Amino acid sequence: MTEPGMGATLRERTRRAVQAELLAAGQALFVERGYEDVTVDEIAAVVGMSKRSFFRYFGSKEALILGKFDKQGEDFAAALAKRPLDEQPWVALRRMFDPVVTYMTDEDSRRSALEVNRVIQSSEALRAGYLERMERAQRLIAIELERREAERGSGATALQLAAVVAAAFAALSTANRFAESHGVPLSTALDDAISAISGGEFA
């Protein structure tokens, strides 16, 4: 007899597999023809399903591309919450980005991420949706960092910590572009970028 939890786990694995298949199909079409010119019907047809079935996995074409960013703020904030309290903010934020570095170190994952980014940059609507999600992520992280610093008794203000989080994301973005264009490891580029802006009170 199957244990109750096992069936749910299998269903979730199946759901993730179908979502990954739809995402791969969508990405290929978006790269080939452009985001705006591809329909949900066409994406669904590639994997042999109906438009109605597509909406069981994604609420919209935008969600297909941007869905993975919806929980990113929660995931980052949770990772930050697990960092030791004796870590300075910049150190904790840098370590918070470790899963991103690991993901981008894998060649297949890196290639997929670059394709997704090109698709996002090609569409005004997607760029706006992406920026909205990143702003939400930064707010969640700033709230967690504020909690940590209050517990540490650092005296840092909410404005200061929000600025630190924004700068950390800017460092990640800059390091990612530099690593790609100069052929250096993202971990090295990110360490250097964080180091360049982490002087003073938060060093």
Short mmCIF file of C-alpha atoms in Angstrom, two decimals:
data_model
loop_
_atom_site.label_atom_id
_atom_site.label_comp_id
_atom_site.label_asym_id
_atom_site.label_seq_id
_atom_site.Cartn_x
_atom_site.Cartn_y
_atom_site.Cartn_z
CA MET A 1 0.00 0.00 0.00
CA THR A 2 1.33 3.45 -0.91
CA GLU A 3 1.98 5.78 2.00
CA PRO A 4 -0.07 9.03 1.86
CA GLY A 5 2.94 11.28 1.50
CA MET A 6 4.45 9.28 -1.36
CA GLY A 7 1.52 9.88 -3.74
CA ALA A 8 1.67 13.63 -3.16
CA THR A 9 5.40 13.62 -3.76
CA LEU A 10 4.98 11.71 -7.01
CA ARG A 11 2.27 14.12 -8.18
CA GLU A 12 4.49 17.07 -7.40
CA ARG A 13 7.43 15.52 -9.26
CA THR A 14 5.17 14.88 -12.24
CA ARG A 15 3.88 18.45 -12.11
CA ARG A 16 7.42 19.86 -12.01
CA ALA A 17 8.42 17.64 -14.94
CA VAL A 18 5.52 18.91 -17.06
CA GLN A 19 6.26 22.50 -16.07
CA ALA A 20 9.90 22.03 -17.08
CA GLU A 21 8.79 20.58 -20.43
CA LEU A 22 6.48 23.52 -21.07
CA LEU A 23 9.17 25.99 -20.06
CA ALA A 24 11.69 24.38 -22.42
CA ALA A 25 9.16 24.45 -25.26
CA GLY A 26 8.26 28.06 -24.55
CA GLN A 27 11.87 29.17 -24.32
CA ALA A 28 12.73 27.55 -27.65
CA LEU A 29 9.80 29.28 -29.36
CA PHE A 30 10.49 32.63 -27.70
CA VAL A 31 14.15 32.55 -28.73
CA GLU A 32 13.24 31.57 -32.28
CA ARG A 33 10.34 33.96 -32.89
CA GLY A 34 10.17 36.43 -30.02
CA TYR A 35 8.00 36.42 -26.93
CA GLU A 36 5.16 38.53 -28.30
CA ASP A 37 4.66 36.37 -31.41
CA VAL A 38 4.25 33.05 -29.60
CA THR A 39 0.85 31.95 -28.29
CA VAL A 40 -0.10 29.67 -25.42
CA ASP A 41 -1.77 27.35 -27.95
CA GLU A 42 1.53 26.94 -29.80
CA ILE A 43 3.48 26.20 -26.63
CA ALA A 44 0.91 23.64 -25.52
CA ALA A 45 0.89 22.01 -28.95
CA VAL A 46 4.65 21.42 -28.84
CA VAL A 47 4.27 19.17 -25.79
CA GLY A 48 1.04 17.61 -27.04
CA MET A 49 -1.46 19.19 -24.71
CA SER A 50 -4.40 21.58 -24.99
CA LYS A 51 -4.49 25.24 -24.05
CA ARG A 52 -6.79 24.31 -21.17
CA SER A 53 -4.22 21.82 -19.88
CA PHE A 54 -1.49 24.47 -20.11
CA PHE A 55 -3.39 26.64 -17.64
CA ARG A 56 -3.33 23.83 -15.11
CA TYR A 57 0.42 24.40 -14.84
CA PHE A 58 0.84 28.10 -15.56
CA GLY A 59 -1.64 30.92 -15.16
CA SER A 60 -0.35 32.81 -18.19
CA LYS A 61 2.38 33.00 -20.78
CA GLU A 62 4.15 35.53 -18.56
CA ALA A 63 4.01 33.15 -15.61
CA LEU A 64 5.76 30.52 -17.74
CA ILE A 65 8.85 32.71 -17.93
CA LEU A 66 8.62 34.67 -14.68
CA GLY A 67 7.05 32.09 -12.39
CA LYS A 68 10.37 30.91 -11.01
CA PHE A 69 11.07 34.42 -9.75
CA ASP A 70 7.85 34.59 -7.71
CA LYS A 71 9.32 32.73 -4.72
CA GLN A 72 12.86 33.99 -5.11
CA GLY A 73 12.49 36.65 -2.44
CA GLU A 74 11.12 34.13 0.04
CA ASP A 75 13.92 31.70 -0.77
CA PHE A 76 16.60 34.37 -0.40
CA ALA A 77 15.13 35.65 2.86
CA ALA A 78 14.98 32.10 4.23
CA ALA A 79 18.62 31.54 3.25
CA LEU A 80 19.60 34.81 4.94
CA ALA A 81 17.72 33.82 8.10
CA LYS A 82 19.87 30.68 8.34
CA ARG A 83 23.16 32.57 8.29
CA PRO A 84 25.03 32.85 11.63
CA LEU A 85 24.21 36.03 13.53
CA ASP A 86 27.89 36.83 13.95
CA GLU A 87 28.24 37.36 10.20
CA GLN A 88 28.40 40.97 9.07
CA PRO A 89 25.58 41.97 6.67
CA TRP A 90 27.75 41.91 3.56
CA VAL A 91 29.09 38.45 4.37
CA ALA A 92 25.61 37.08 5.04
CA LEU A 93 24.23 38.60 1.82
CA ARG A 94 27.12 37.21 -0.20
CA ARG A 95 26.52 33.72 1.21
CA MET A 96 22.79 34.14 0.54
CA PHE A 97 23.67 34.25 -3.17
CA ASP A 98 25.54 30.90 -3.08
CA PRO A 99 22.64 28.95 -4.70
CA VAL A 100 22.69 31.40 -7.62
CA VAL A 101 26.42 30.92 -8.04
CA THR A 102 26.02 27.13 -7.93
CA TYR A 103 23.19 27.25 -10.48
CA MET A 104 25.16 29.45 -12.87
CA THR A 105 28.24 27.23 -12.56
CA ASP A 106 26.40 24.39 -14.26
CA GLU A 107 26.73 24.91 -18.02
CA ASP A 108 23.22 23.76 -18.94
CA SER A 109 21.65 25.86 -16.18
CA ARG A 110 23.73 28.88 -17.16
CA ARG A 111 22.73 28.57 -20.82
CA SER A 112 19.07 28.29 -19.88
CA ALA A 113 19.30 31.31 -17.57
CA LEU A 114 20.91 33.40 -20.29
CA GLU A 115 18.17 32.43 -22.74
CA VAL A 116 15.49 33.37 -20.23
CA ASN A 117 17.20 36.69 -19.62
CA ARG A 118 17.30 37.44 -23.34
CA VAL A 119 13.60 36.67 -23.61
CA ILE A 120 12.82 38.92 -20.64
CA GLN A 121 14.87 41.79 -22.04
CA SER A 122 13.10 41.47 -25.39
CA SER A 123 9.69 42.30 -23.93
CA GLU A 124 8.65 45.47 -22.14
CA ALA A 125 5.93 43.59 -20.28
CA LEU A 126 8.34 40.91 -19.11
CA ARG A 127 10.94 43.46 -18.03
CA ALA A 128 8.32 45.24 -15.95
CA GLY A 129 7.14 41.96 -14.42
CA TYR A 130 10.70 40.90 -13.64
CA LEU A 131 11.56 44.23 -12.00
CA GLU A 132 8.39 44.04 -9.91
CA ARG A 133 9.41 40.61 -8.65
CA MET A 134 12.95 41.75 -7.89
CA GLU A 135 11.65 44.75 -5.93
CA ARG A 136 9.43 42.40 -3.94
CA ALA A 137 12.39 40.11 -3.30
CA GLN A 138 14.54 42.98 -2.08
CA ARG A 139 11.81 44.17 0.29
CA LEU A 140 11.55 40.72 1.85
CA ILE A 141 15.31 40.46 2.22
CA ALA A 142 15.55 43.95 3.71
CA ILE A 143 12.92 43.00 6.30
CA GLU A 144 14.91 39.90 7.26
CA LEU A 145 18.19 41.84 7.35
CA GLU A 146 16.55 44.46 9.58
CA ARG A 147 15.41 41.70 11.94
CA ARG A 148 18.92 40.24 12.06
CA GLU A 149 20.59 43.58 12.68
CA ALA A 150 18.12 44.48 15.42
CA GLU A 151 18.97 41.18 17.12
CA ARG A 152 22.67 41.94 16.64
CA GLY A 153 22.15 45.42 18.10
CA SER A 154 23.98 47.09 15.22
CA GLY A 155 21.85 50.24 15.23
CA ALA A 156 21.54 50.23 11.43
CA THR A 157 18.40 51.93 10.14
CA ALA A 158 15.82 50.42 7.80
CA LEU A 159 16.90 52.84 5.06
CA GLN A 160 20.55 51.88 5.41
CA LEU A 161 19.78 48.19 5.26
CA ALA A 162 17.45 48.57 2.27
CA ALA A 163 20.28 50.40 0.49
CA VAL A 164 22.70 47.58 1.37
CA VAL A 165 20.32 44.97 -0.08
CA ALA A 166 19.84 47.01 -3.27
CA ALA A 167 23.61 47.36 -3.61
CA ALA A 168 24.10 43.63 -3.10
CA PHE A 169 21.67 42.87 -5.94
CA ALA A 170 23.43 45.42 -8.14
CA ALA A 171 26.72 43.67 -7.35
CA LEU A 172 25.23 40.32 -8.34
CA SER A 173 23.92 41.70 -11.62
CA THR A 174 27.21 43.43 -12.45
CA ALA A 175 29.26 40.38 -11.48
CA ASN A 176 27.08 38.14 -13.62
CA ARG A 177 27.56 40.32 -16.70
CA PHE A 178 31.29 40.65 -16.05
CA ALA A 179 31.75 36.91 -15.52
CA GLU A 180 29.93 36.17 -18.77
CA SER A 181 31.83 38.73 -20.87
CA HIS A 182 35.28 38.10 -19.38
CA GLY A 183 35.11 34.34 -18.88
CA VAL A 184 35.81 34.41 -15.13
CA PRO A 185 33.97 32.37 -12.46
CA LEU A 186 30.88 34.08 -11.13
CA SER A 187 31.98 33.36 -7.56
CA THR A 188 35.20 35.32 -8.12
CA ALA A 189 33.45 38.21 -9.85
CA LEU A 190 30.80 38.39 -7.13
CA ASP A 191 33.39 38.30 -4.34
CA ASP A 192 35.25 41.17 -6.01
CA ALA A 193 32.08 43.18 -6.63
CA ILE A 194 30.89 42.78 -3.04
CA SER A 195 34.35 43.66 -1.76
CA ALA A 196 34.40 46.84 -3.85
CA ILE A 197 31.23 48.22 -2.23
CA SER A 198 31.34 46.78 1.28
CA GLY A 199 33.71 49.23 2.97
CA GLY A 200 32.86 51.46 5.92
CA GLU A 201 30.25 50.66 8.55
CA PHE A 202 29.09 47.40 6.99
CA ALA A 203 32.50 45.97 6.06
#
